[in-house]
């Protein structure tokens, strides 16, 4: 069966913008510019032949068509995520790209991760990693910076985009990094973070 579907990127841009009611917040989540999100949404609207948002001064509102469409799109994404989750072998943890400061692996040899090293805020902003462990927390709009409480050096911070800071994979990683038993962390999450291929 052939499905007549819009391209995935405009759908992702629309869903994120609808959830946040903001092109700017959607852009932070997707690691693109607000202009790129706006262009993707406009391309989707042109393809569908219907307006999905009312663009008011400093305000984004879903049209009735947009409200109906986003519910279906989110259900579709949910089903894709659910099907993908079922494919994951039992006992394998969430797969994330994790950037760390130089020599993190030497400083923390008991953490069973495959990591991108070195990495910093530029790699996080560019979307090369999903989360970052760094010793220079800094403050950047759209990113959450949290000091890691236990199990690591006292000056390590977990940094991730606000849009994904509460997702289950990041929550699992945060809980794991804040665990007190490093050996247990290695056993329970042997592949908690990997380098993005390509």
mmCIF file of C-alpha atoms in Angstrom:
data_model
loop_
_atom_site.group_PDB
_atom_site.id
_atom_site.type_symbol
_atom_site.label_atom_id
_atom_site.label_comp_id
_atom_site.label_asym_id
_atom_site.label_seq_id
_atom_site.Cartn_x
_atom_site.Cartn_y
_atom_site.Cartn_z
ATOM 1 C CA UNK A 1 0.000 0.000 0.000
ATOM 2 C CA UNK A 2 1.338 3.444 -0.929
ATOM 3 C CA UNK A 3 0.810 6.288 1.526
ATOM 4 C CA UNK A 4 0.430 9.882 0.358
ATOM 5 C CA UNK A 5 2.391 11.580 3.127
ATOM 6 C CA UNK A 6 4.023 14.983 3.425
ATOM 7 C CA UNK A 7 7.807 14.949 4.012
ATOM 8 C CA UNK A 8 8.833 14.130 7.577
ATOM 9 C CA UNK A 9 10.765 17.342 8.331
ATOM 10 C CA UNK A 10 7.792 19.681 7.762
ATOM 11 C CA UNK A 11 5.642 17.375 9.893
ATOM 12 C CA UNK A 12 8.216 17.458 12.705
ATOM 13 C CA UNK A 13 8.450 21.246 12.472
ATOM 14 C CA UNK A 14 4.660 21.589 12.545
ATOM 15 C CA UNK A 15 4.229 19.200 15.485
ATOM 16 C CA UNK A 16 6.924 20.924 17.565
ATOM 17 C CA UNK A 17 5.587 24.406 16.736
ATOM 18 C CA UNK A 18 2.033 23.305 17.592
ATOM 19 C CA UNK A 19 3.150 21.816 20.901
ATOM 20 C CA UNK A 20 5.099 24.913 21.925
ATOM 21 C CA UNK A 21 2.931 27.442 20.055
ATOM 22 C CA UNK A 22 6.252 29.010 19.151
ATOM 23 C CA UNK A 23 8.575 28.745 16.158
ATOM 24 C CA UNK A 24 11.466 29.802 18.392
ATOM 25 C CA UNK A 25 10.981 27.033 20.965
ATOM 26 C CA UNK A 26 10.374 24.491 18.214
ATOM 27 C CA UNK A 27 13.634 25.613 16.597
ATOM 28 C CA UNK A 28 15.561 25.048 19.853
ATOM 29 C CA UNK A 29 14.128 21.556 20.136
ATOM 30 C CA UNK A 30 14.914 20.664 16.525
ATOM 31 C CA UNK A 31 18.325 22.384 16.444
ATOM 32 C CA UNK A 32 17.396 24.691 13.569
ATOM 33 C CA UNK A 33 16.578 28.377 13.230
ATOM 34 C CA UNK A 34 13.077 29.795 13.831
ATOM 35 C CA UNK A 35 13.088 30.875 10.182
ATOM 36 C CA UNK A 36 13.686 27.282 9.101
ATOM 37 C CA UNK A 37 10.740 26.092 11.211
ATOM 38 C CA UNK A 38 8.558 28.815 9.709
ATOM 39 C CA UNK A 39 9.584 27.810 6.181
ATOM 40 C CA UNK A 40 8.889 24.126 6.856
ATOM 41 C CA UNK A 41 5.448 24.930 8.274
ATOM 42 C CA UNK A 42 4.667 27.214 5.327
ATOM 43 C CA UNK A 43 5.734 24.475 2.894
ATOM 44 C CA UNK A 44 3.419 22.041 4.698
ATOM 45 C CA UNK A 45 0.538 24.523 4.570
ATOM 46 C CA UNK A 46 1.119 25.070 0.847
ATOM 47 C CA UNK A 47 1.200 21.322 0.212
ATOM 48 C CA UNK A 48 -2.003 20.740 2.187
ATOM 49 C CA UNK A 49 -3.733 23.832 0.861
ATOM 50 C CA UNK A 50 -4.856 24.903 4.325
ATOM 51 C CA UNK A 51 -3.608 27.273 7.021
ATOM 52 C CA UNK A 52 -2.491 25.484 10.166
ATOM 53 C CA UNK A 53 -1.568 28.555 12.239
ATOM 54 C CA UNK A 54 -2.789 32.089 12.739
ATOM 55 C CA UNK A 55 0.356 34.200 12.910
ATOM 56 C CA UNK A 56 -0.401 37.154 15.153
ATOM 57 C CA UNK A 57 2.028 39.724 16.563
ATOM 58 C CA UNK A 58 4.317 37.699 18.861
ATOM 59 C CA UNK A 59 1.700 34.939 19.050
ATOM 60 C CA UNK A 60 1.079 31.677 17.225
ATOM 61 C CA UNK A 61 -2.389 30.121 17.349
ATOM 62 C CA UNK A 62 -3.534 26.847 15.810
ATOM 63 C CA UNK A 63 -6.432 27.147 13.399
ATOM 64 C CA UNK A 64 -9.283 24.617 13.783
ATOM 65 C CA UNK A 65 -7.716 22.654 10.915
ATOM 66 C CA UNK A 66 -4.323 22.819 12.671
ATOM 67 C CA UNK A 67 -5.816 21.557 15.932
ATOM 68 C CA UNK A 68 -7.374 18.582 14.187
ATOM 69 C CA UNK A 69 -4.269 17.842 12.130
ATOM 70 C CA UNK A 70 -1.784 18.012 15.009
ATOM 71 C CA UNK A 71 -3.765 15.412 16.964
ATOM 72 C CA UNK A 72 -3.434 12.964 14.074
ATOM 73 C CA UNK A 73 0.240 13.791 13.472
ATOM 74 C CA UNK A 74 1.085 13.306 17.153
ATOM 75 C CA UNK A 75 -0.740 9.972 17.179
ATOM 76 C CA UNK A 76 1.248 8.930 14.105
ATOM 77 C CA UNK A 77 4.548 9.906 15.757
ATOM 78 C CA UNK A 78 3.475 8.072 18.905
ATOM 79 C CA UNK A 79 2.781 4.896 16.940
ATOM 80 C CA UNK A 80 6.129 5.127 15.136
ATOM 81 C CA UNK A 81 7.919 5.608 18.478
ATOM 82 C CA UNK A 82 5.987 2.712 19.999
ATOM 83 C CA UNK A 83 6.818 0.393 17.077
ATOM 84 C CA UNK A 84 10.475 1.429 17.297
ATOM 85 C CA UNK A 85 10.503 0.770 21.047
ATOM 86 C CA UNK A 86 9.177 -2.757 20.489
ATOM 87 C CA UNK A 87 12.135 -3.482 18.181
ATOM 88 C CA UNK A 88 14.662 -2.650 20.884
ATOM 89 C CA UNK A 89 16.251 -5.772 22.389
ATOM 90 C CA UNK A 90 15.293 -6.411 26.006
ATOM 91 C CA UNK A 91 17.685 -4.884 28.494
ATOM 92 C CA UNK A 92 19.105 -2.317 26.051
ATOM 93 C CA UNK A 93 18.757 1.206 27.338
ATOM 94 C CA UNK A 94 17.789 4.285 25.377
ATOM 95 C CA UNK A 95 20.260 5.264 22.698
ATOM 96 C CA UNK A 96 21.445 8.875 22.891
ATOM 97 C CA UNK A 97 24.328 10.866 21.477
ATOM 98 C CA UNK A 98 26.288 12.248 24.400
ATOM 99 C CA UNK A 99 29.021 14.849 24.157
ATOM 100 C CA UNK A 100 31.565 15.202 26.940
ATOM 101 C CA UNK A 101 34.480 17.455 27.720
ATOM 102 C CA UNK A 102 37.937 16.241 26.748
ATOM 103 C CA UNK A 103 39.326 13.383 28.875
ATOM 104 C CA UNK A 104 35.938 12.578 30.474
ATOM 105 C CA UNK A 105 36.490 8.882 29.716
ATOM 106 C CA UNK A 106 39.798 8.893 31.589
ATOM 107 C CA UNK A 107 38.251 10.736 34.543
ATOM 108 C CA UNK A 108 35.283 8.335 34.729
ATOM 109 C CA UNK A 109 36.467 4.881 33.533
ATOM 110 C CA UNK A 110 33.602 3.030 35.290
ATOM 111 C CA UNK A 111 30.860 4.618 33.153
ATOM 112 C CA UNK A 112 29.978 2.250 30.322
ATOM 113 C CA UNK A 113 29.312 4.731 27.511
ATOM 114 C CA UNK A 114 30.387 5.152 23.945
ATOM 115 C CA UNK A 115 30.850 8.892 23.701
ATOM 116 C CA UNK A 116 31.793 11.753 21.401
ATOM 117 C CA UNK A 117 34.960 13.197 22.881
ATOM 118 C CA UNK A 118 35.822 15.975 22.973
ATOM 119 C CA UNK A 119 32.552 17.838 22.575
ATOM 120 C CA UNK A 120 31.207 21.137 23.811
ATOM 121 C CA UNK A 121 28.312 23.541 23.441
ATOM 122 C CA UNK A 122 28.866 24.007 19.675
ATOM 123 C CA UNK A 123 28.271 20.278 19.078
ATOM 124 C CA UNK A 124 25.101 20.434 21.196
ATOM 125 C CA UNK A 125 23.793 23.540 19.412
ATOM 126 C CA UNK A 126 24.529 21.963 16.011
ATOM 127 C CA UNK A 127 22.578 18.835 16.999
ATOM 128 C CA UNK A 128 25.593 16.517 16.793
ATOM 129 C CA UNK A 129 24.816 15.286 20.326
ATOM 130 C CA UNK A 130 21.553 15.033 22.273
ATOM 131 C CA UNK A 131 23.081 16.003 25.603
ATOM 132 C CA UNK A 132 26.369 17.302 26.907
ATOM 133 C CA UNK A 133 28.423 16.758 30.067
ATOM 134 C CA UNK A 134 30.648 19.757 30.659
ATOM 135 C CA UNK A 135 32.462 21.573 33.450
ATOM 136 C CA UNK A 136 31.676 25.031 32.074
ATOM 137 C CA UNK A 137 27.923 25.264 32.514
ATOM 138 C CA UNK A 138 27.430 28.637 30.877
ATOM 139 C CA UNK A 139 23.964 30.024 30.217
ATOM 140 C CA UNK A 140 22.361 29.765 26.803
ATOM 141 C CA UNK A 141 18.736 30.525 26.026
ATOM 142 C CA UNK A 142 16.752 27.386 25.272
ATOM 143 C CA UNK A 143 19.094 24.989 27.102
ATOM 144 C CA UNK A 144 18.808 23.459 30.563
ATOM 145 C CA UNK A 145 21.984 23.165 32.625
ATOM 146 C CA UNK A 146 21.887 20.940 35.709
ATOM 147 C CA UNK A 147 24.668 20.144 38.135
ATOM 148 C CA UNK A 148 25.155 16.397 38.563
ATOM 149 C CA UNK A 149 24.727 15.590 42.234
ATOM 150 C CA UNK A 150 26.458 12.283 42.871
ATOM 151 C CA UNK A 151 28.647 9.681 41.272
ATOM 152 C CA UNK A 152 30.640 12.162 39.172
ATOM 153 C CA UNK A 153 32.973 15.027 39.907
ATOM 154 C CA UNK A 154 31.259 17.831 41.792
ATOM 155 C CA UNK A 155 31.732 20.292 38.953
ATOM 156 C CA UNK A 156 30.124 18.246 36.148
ATOM 157 C CA UNK A 157 26.930 19.556 34.506
ATOM 158 C CA UNK A 158 24.365 17.911 32.228
ATOM 159 C CA UNK A 159 23.253 20.300 29.478
ATOM 160 C CA UNK A 160 20.440 19.618 27.009
ATOM 161 C CA UNK A 161 17.875 21.544 24.974
ATOM 162 C CA UNK A 162 14.813 22.673 26.973
ATOM 163 C CA UNK A 163 12.587 20.944 24.437
ATOM 164 C CA UNK A 164 14.052 17.500 25.158
ATOM 165 C CA UNK A 165 15.085 17.938 28.816
ATOM 166 C CA UNK A 166 11.998 16.100 30.047
ATOM 167 C CA UNK A 167 11.911 13.286 27.489
ATOM 168 C CA UNK A 168 12.177 9.733 28.903
ATOM 169 C CA UNK A 169 15.649 9.110 27.416
ATOM 170 C CA UNK A 170 17.150 12.242 28.988
ATOM 171 C CA UNK A 171 15.333 11.569 32.284
ATOM 172 C CA UNK A 172 16.829 8.059 32.334
ATOM 173 C CA UNK A 173 20.284 9.398 31.548
ATOM 174 C CA UNK A 174 19.977 12.070 34.266
ATOM 175 C CA UNK A 175 18.867 9.530 36.863
ATOM 176 C CA UNK A 176 21.640 7.178 35.815
ATOM 177 C CA UNK A 177 24.329 9.872 36.009
ATOM 178 C CA UNK A 178 23.056 10.953 39.430
ATOM 179 C CA UNK A 179 23.086 7.345 40.723
ATOM 180 C CA UNK A 180 25.362 6.460 43.587
ATOM 181 C CA UNK A 181 26.550 3.036 42.418
ATOM 182 C CA UNK A 182 28.738 3.365 39.325
ATOM 183 C CA UNK A 183 29.000 -0.415 38.902
ATOM 184 C CA UNK A 184 25.196 -0.747 38.889
ATOM 185 C CA UNK A 185 24.968 2.017 36.285
ATOM 186 C CA UNK A 186 27.288 0.122 33.942
ATOM 187 C CA UNK A 187 25.252 -3.067 34.275
ATOM 188 C CA UNK A 188 21.841 -1.432 33.842
ATOM 189 C CA UNK A 189 22.701 0.976 31.037
ATOM 190 C CA UNK A 190 25.492 -0.519 28.926
ATOM 191 C CA UNK A 191 24.578 1.564 25.859
ATOM 192 C CA UNK A 192 23.046 4.675 27.376
ATOM 193 C CA UNK A 193 24.703 6.988 24.919
ATOM 194 C CA UNK A 194 26.345 6.452 21.572
ATOM 195 C CA UNK A 195 27.914 8.555 18.922
ATOM 196 C CA UNK A 196 25.629 9.491 16.059
ATOM 197 C CA UNK A 197 26.779 7.733 12.912
ATOM 198 C CA UNK A 198 27.528 9.688 9.762
#
